[in-house]
Coordinates of C-alpha atoms in Angstrom, one line a residue:
M20 CA -44.8 -16.8 38.3
K21 CA -41.8 -15.7 40.4
L22 CA -40.8 -13.8 37.3
L23 CA -43.9 -12.1 37.2
S24 CA -43.8 -11.2 40.8
C25 CA -40.3 -9.8 40.2
L26 CA -41.4 -7.7 37.4
S27 CA -43.9 -6.2 39.2
T28 CA -41.9 -4.8 42.2
P29 CA -41.9 -1.0 42.8
K30 CA -38.3 -0.7 41.8
N31 CA -38.6 -3.1 38.6
Q32 CA -41.6 -1.3 37.3
R33 CA -39.8 2.2 37.8
R34 CA -37.0 0.8 35.7
L35 CA -39.7 -0.2 32.7
Q36 CA -41.2 2.8 33.0
D37 CA -37.8 4.5 32.3
R38 CA -36.8 2.2 29.6
S39 CA -40.4 2.9 28.0
K40 CA -39.3 6.9 27.4
P41 CA -37.8 7.8 23.9
S42 CA -35.0 9.2 26.1
F43 CA -33.8 6.3 27.3
W44 CA -33.5 4.4 23.9
L45 CA -31.7 7.4 22.2
G46 CA -29.2 7.5 24.8
L47 CA -28.7 4.0 24.8
F48 CA -28.1 4.0 20.9
S49 CA -26.0 7.1 20.8
A50 CA -23.7 5.4 23.6
L51 CA -23.4 2.0 21.7
F52 CA -22.6 3.9 18.4
L53 CA -19.9 6.2 19.9
L54 CA -18.3 2.9 21.7
S55 CA -18.5 0.8 18.4
P56 CA -16.2 0.9 15.4
L57 CA -19.1 2.0 13.8
G58 CA -18.8 5.4 15.5
A59 CA -15.3 6.0 14.4
E60 CA -15.0 7.4 10.8
T61 CA -13.2 4.8 8.1
I62 CA -11.7 5.5 4.9
V63 CA -10.7 3.4 2.3
M64 CA -7.0 3.5 1.0
S65 CA -6.1 1.8 -2.4
S66 CA -2.3 0.8 -2.3
T67 CA 0.4 -1.8 -3.3
T68 CA 1.1 -5.2 -2.2
S69 CA 4.7 -4.0 -1.6
T70 CA 3.7 -1.5 1.1
E71 CA 1.2 -4.0 2.8
Q72 CA 3.1 -7.1 2.8
S73 CA 6.3 -5.3 4.0
G74 CA 4.2 -4.9 6.9
L75 CA 4.6 -0.9 6.6
F76 CA 1.0 0.0 7.2
A77 CA 0.3 -2.3 10.2
H78 CA 3.5 0.0 11.8
L79 CA 1.8 3.3 10.4
L80 CA -2.1 2.9 10.7
P81 CA -2.4 2.6 14.2
K82 CA -0.3 5.6 14.8
F83 CA -2.5 7.5 12.6
R84 CA -5.6 6.4 14.3
E85 CA -4.2 7.3 17.7
V86 CA -4.1 10.9 16.6
S87 CA -7.2 11.2 14.3
G88 CA -9.6 8.6 15.5
I89 CA -9.9 7.5 11.9
T90 CA -9.6 3.8 10.8
V91 CA -7.8 3.2 7.4
K92 CA -9.2 0.1 5.4
V93 CA -6.6 -1.1 2.9
V94 CA -7.1 -2.8 -0.5
A95 CA -3.7 -4.1 -1.5
L96 CA -3.4 -4.5 -5.4
G97 CA -0.8 -3.5 -8.0
T98 CA -0.3 0.0 -8.6
G99 CA -2.1 0.0 -11.8
Q100 CA -5.4 -1.8 -10.3
A101 CA -5.0 0.5 -7.1
L102 CA -5.2 3.5 -9.3
D103 CA -8.5 2.0 -11.2
V104 CA -10.0 1.3 -7.8
A105 CA -9.6 4.9 -7.0
R106 CA -10.8 6.1 -10.5
R107 CA -14.0 4.4 -9.8
G108 CA -14.7 6.2 -6.9
D109 CA -14.2 3.1 -4.6
A110 CA -11.3 4.5 -3.0
D111 CA -10.7 7.7 -0.7
V112 CA -6.6 7.7 -0.5
V113 CA -4.3 6.3 -3.1
F114 CA -0.9 5.2 -1.9
V115 CA 1.4 3.9 -5.1
H116 CA 4.6 3.7 -6.7
D117 CA 4.4 4.7 -10.4
R118 CA 5.3 8.3 -11.0
A119 CA 4.1 8.3 -14.6
A120 CA 0.8 6.9 -13.9
E121 CA 0.4 8.7 -10.6
D122 CA 0.8 12.3 -12.6
R123 CA -1.6 11.2 -15.4
F124 CA -4.1 10.3 -12.5
V125 CA -3.5 13.8 -11.3
S126 CA -3.8 15.5 -15.0
E127 CA -7.2 13.6 -15.6
G128 CA -8.8 15.2 -12.4
F129 CA -8.9 12.2 -10.1
A130 CA -6.8 14.0 -7.7
E131 CA -5.7 17.8 -6.9
R132 CA -2.3 17.0 -6.0
R133 CA 0.2 14.3 -5.5
Y134 CA 2.8 14.1 -2.8
D135 CA 6.1 12.4 -2.4
V136 CA 6.0 10.5 0.6
M137 CA 8.8 8.1 0.8
Y138 CA 11.1 6.0 -1.6
N139 CA 13.2 2.7 -1.4
D140 CA 14.5 1.0 -4.2
F141 CA 14.2 -2.2 -6.7
V142 CA 16.8 -4.9 -6.2
L143 CA 17.5 -7.8 -8.8
I144 CA 17.1 -11.2 -7.5
G145 CA 18.2 -14.6 -8.2
P146 CA 19.5 -17.9 -7.3
A147 CA 22.8 -17.5 -5.0
S148 CA 24.9 -19.4 -7.6
D149 CA 23.6 -16.8 -10.3
P150 CA 23.7 -19.0 -13.2
A151 CA 23.3 -16.0 -15.6
G152 CA 26.6 -14.2 -14.4
I153 CA 24.9 -10.9 -13.6
K154 CA 26.5 -10.2 -10.3
G155 CA 28.5 -7.0 -10.6
K156 CA 27.1 -5.9 -14.1
D157 CA 24.8 -2.7 -14.4
L158 CA 21.1 -3.1 -14.6
I159 CA 21.0 -3.1 -18.5
S160 CA 23.5 -5.4 -19.0
A161 CA 22.3 -7.7 -16.4
L162 CA 19.1 -7.9 -18.1
K163 CA 21.0 -8.8 -21.7
Q164 CA 22.7 -11.4 -19.9
I165 CA 19.7 -12.9 -18.4
A166 CA 18.2 -12.9 -21.9
S167 CA 20.9 -14.5 -23.4
S168 CA 21.6 -17.2 -20.8
Q169 CA 17.7 -18.3 -21.2
V170 CA 17.4 -18.7 -17.5
L171 CA 14.1 -18.5 -15.7
F172 CA 12.8 -15.2 -14.8
T173 CA 9.7 -14.4 -12.8
S174 CA 7.7 -11.1 -13.6
R175 CA 4.7 -10.1 -11.8
G176 CA 2.7 -9.3 -14.9
D177 CA 0.0 -7.6 -12.7
R178 CA 0.3 -3.8 -13.8
S179 CA 1.8 -3.2 -10.7
G180 CA 4.7 -0.2 -10.1
T181 CA 7.1 -2.9 -10.0
H182 CA 5.7 -4.4 -13.0
A183 CA 6.0 -1.3 -14.7
A184 CA 9.4 -0.5 -14.0
E185 CA 10.5 -4.0 -15.1
L186 CA 8.8 -3.4 -18.3
R187 CA 10.6 -0.1 -18.6
F188 CA 14.1 -1.7 -17.9
W189 CA 13.4 -4.4 -20.9
K190 CA 12.7 -1.7 -23.1
T191 CA 15.7 0.4 -22.4
A192 CA 17.4 -3.1 -23.0
A193 CA 16.1 -3.4 -26.2
I194 CA 14.5 -6.8 -25.3
E195 CA 11.0 -8.1 -25.6
P196 CA 10.6 -10.2 -22.6
A197 CA 7.4 -12.0 -23.6
A198 CA 9.5 -13.6 -26.4
L199 CA 12.1 -15.1 -23.7
V200 CA 12.1 -18.7 -23.0
G201 CA 12.3 -18.5 -19.5
Y202 CA 10.1 -15.6 -19.0
K203 CA 7.1 -16.2 -16.7
A204 CA 4.4 -13.5 -15.6
C205 CA 2.5 -14.6 -12.7
G206 CA -0.4 -11.9 -12.6
C207 CA 0.4 -11.8 -8.8
G208 CA 1.4 -9.7 -5.6
M209 CA 5.1 -9.4 -4.6
G210 CA 5.0 -11.9 -2.0
Q211 CA 3.5 -14.7 -4.2
A212 CA 6.4 -13.7 -6.8
L213 CA 9.0 -14.0 -4.7
N214 CA 7.6 -17.4 -3.5
I215 CA 7.4 -18.7 -7.2
A216 CA 10.9 -17.6 -7.7
A217 CA 12.1 -19.4 -4.6
A218 CA 10.5 -22.6 -5.5
S219 CA 11.7 -22.3 -9.3
G220 CA 15.2 -20.9 -8.8
S221 CA 14.2 -17.9 -10.9
Y222 CA 15.7 -14.4 -11.3
L223 CA 13.0 -11.4 -10.6
L224 CA 12.8 -7.7 -9.9
A225 CA 11.5 -6.9 -6.3
D226 CA 11.1 -3.8 -4.1
R227 CA 13.6 -3.9 -1.2
G228 CA 11.1 -3.6 1.4
T229 CA 9.1 -6.6 0.3
W230 CA 12.2 -8.5 0.3
L231 CA 13.6 -7.7 3.6
S232 CA 10.1 -8.7 5.2
F233 CA 10.3 -11.9 3.2
K234 CA 11.2 -15.2 5.0
N235 CA 10.9 -18.2 2.4
R236 CA 14.1 -17.1 0.6
A237 CA 15.4 -20.5 -0.1
D238 CA 18.5 -20.2 -2.3
L239 CA 17.4 -16.6 -3.3
A240 CA 19.9 -13.6 -3.0
I241 CA 20.2 -9.9 -4.1
L242 CA 22.5 -10.2 -6.7
L243 CA 22.1 -6.5 -8.1
E244 CA 21.3 -3.3 -6.3
G245 CA 22.4 0.3 -6.3
D246 CA 22.0 1.2 -9.8
Q247 CA 20.4 4.8 -10.2
R248 CA 17.6 3.5 -12.4
L249 CA 16.4 1.0 -9.7
F250 CA 15.3 4.1 -7.6
N251 CA 11.4 3.4 -6.4
P252 CA 9.4 6.8 -5.3
Y253 CA 6.0 6.5 -3.7
G254 CA 3.2 9.1 -3.9
V255 CA 0.1 9.9 -2.0
M256 CA -3.1 11.2 -3.1
A257 CA -6.7 12.0 -1.9
V258 CA -9.2 11.3 -4.6
S259 CA -10.9 14.2 -5.6
R260 CA -14.6 15.2 -4.7
K261 CA -15.0 16.9 -8.2
K262 CA -15.0 13.7 -9.6
H263 CA -16.5 11.5 -6.9
P264 CA -18.7 13.5 -4.5
H265 CA -19.1 10.7 -2.1
V266 CA -15.5 10.5 -1.4
K267 CA -14.4 11.2 2.4
A268 CA -12.4 14.2 1.2
E269 CA -11.5 15.4 4.6
A270 CA -10.8 12.5 6.4
A271 CA -8.6 11.2 3.2
E272 CA -6.8 14.7 3.4
K273 CA -6.0 14.3 7.1
L274 CA -4.3 11.2 6.2
V275 CA -2.3 12.5 3.4
Q276 CA -1.1 15.5 5.6
W277 CA -0.3 13.1 8.3
L278 CA 1.8 11.0 6.2
V279 CA 4.0 14.0 4.7
S280 CA 4.1 15.8 8.2
S281 CA 7.1 15.4 10.4
Q282 CA 5.2 13.1 12.8
G283 CA 3.9 10.7 9.6
Q284 CA 7.6 10.9 8.3
A285 CA 9.3 10.1 11.3
A286 CA 7.1 6.9 11.9
I287 CA 8.0 5.8 8.3
A288 CA 11.6 6.3 9.0
S289 CA 11.2 4.3 12.1
Y290 CA 9.9 1.1 10.4
R291 CA 12.8 -1.5 10.4
I292 CA 13.3 -5.0 10.2
A293 CA 16.7 -6.6 11.7
G294 CA 17.7 -2.8 12.4
E295 CA 17.6 -2.0 8.4
A296 CA 15.2 0.3 7.3
L297 CA 12.7 -0.6 4.4
F298 CA 11.5 3.0 3.4
F299 CA 13.0 6.4 3.3
P300 CA 10.7 9.6 3.9
S301 CA 10.8 12.1 1.3
A302 CA 7.7 14.4 1.5
K303 CA 8.4 17.7 -0.2
G304 CA 4.7 19.2 -0.4
S305 CA 3.2 19.1 -3.8
N306 CA 2.6 17.2 -7.2
E307 CA 5.1 19.4 -8.6
S308 CA 7.8 17.7 -6.7
R309 CA 10.3 15.6 -9.0
R310 CA 12.3 12.6 -7.8
P311 CA 16.2 13.4 -7.5

């Protein structure tokens, strides 16, 4: 009875009448939509485990959202899988590191342009005791030494950019890695591969960014670095609306252009762990740009 009497007061009756008007609810829903995450545009970026696990995106993407209002959802996979996601139209942007595969993606019409965005390098990691004796050697000599020593080698085996690079290096060394006694492919991301190597005392190829952010190093150490073949460029592409009309092309292009802008490049350069840069900006402007 008290509740009914409260509702029946002139003041509350006016409130109820106001709430019965369509304009009241339209205004309420509009306000909730604008204030909620649903009111902000969201795009999907398929990318690599190396960029995600290094912590780079946690550093970059909030900065992009501040200037654009666009939220970026990252799907972190190996480069081959990331490109496949984009080929199916399940991503608006792709950010990967396998130049040959990226050029193929553009030539197939899945992106209009590919932009250089940054680079780092690969490093060959193994037990600090270096049972294969590769320290001080060039990359190809080191792989031959690993093969002849029959030591453990962990491969990502996941069609990632790192895996593709590793296979190219083995081919240059004229070695079939699958035939090696100690060669094990985990079919996993960079962080998990590093964990396996740390637990088993094996050698592996890693990108420097993930290595610098990796904490569970155990007895692992960088044994080979600086070989020019270990250069590791990254590219970014907006998925073409000609292939997939539903993609959020305008928002995707905003992200691409921000990444290659002076603001985005400065944000990449500013990401450091213990004072050491993980990635280096390299934007040049188009898919015609070639690595140095």
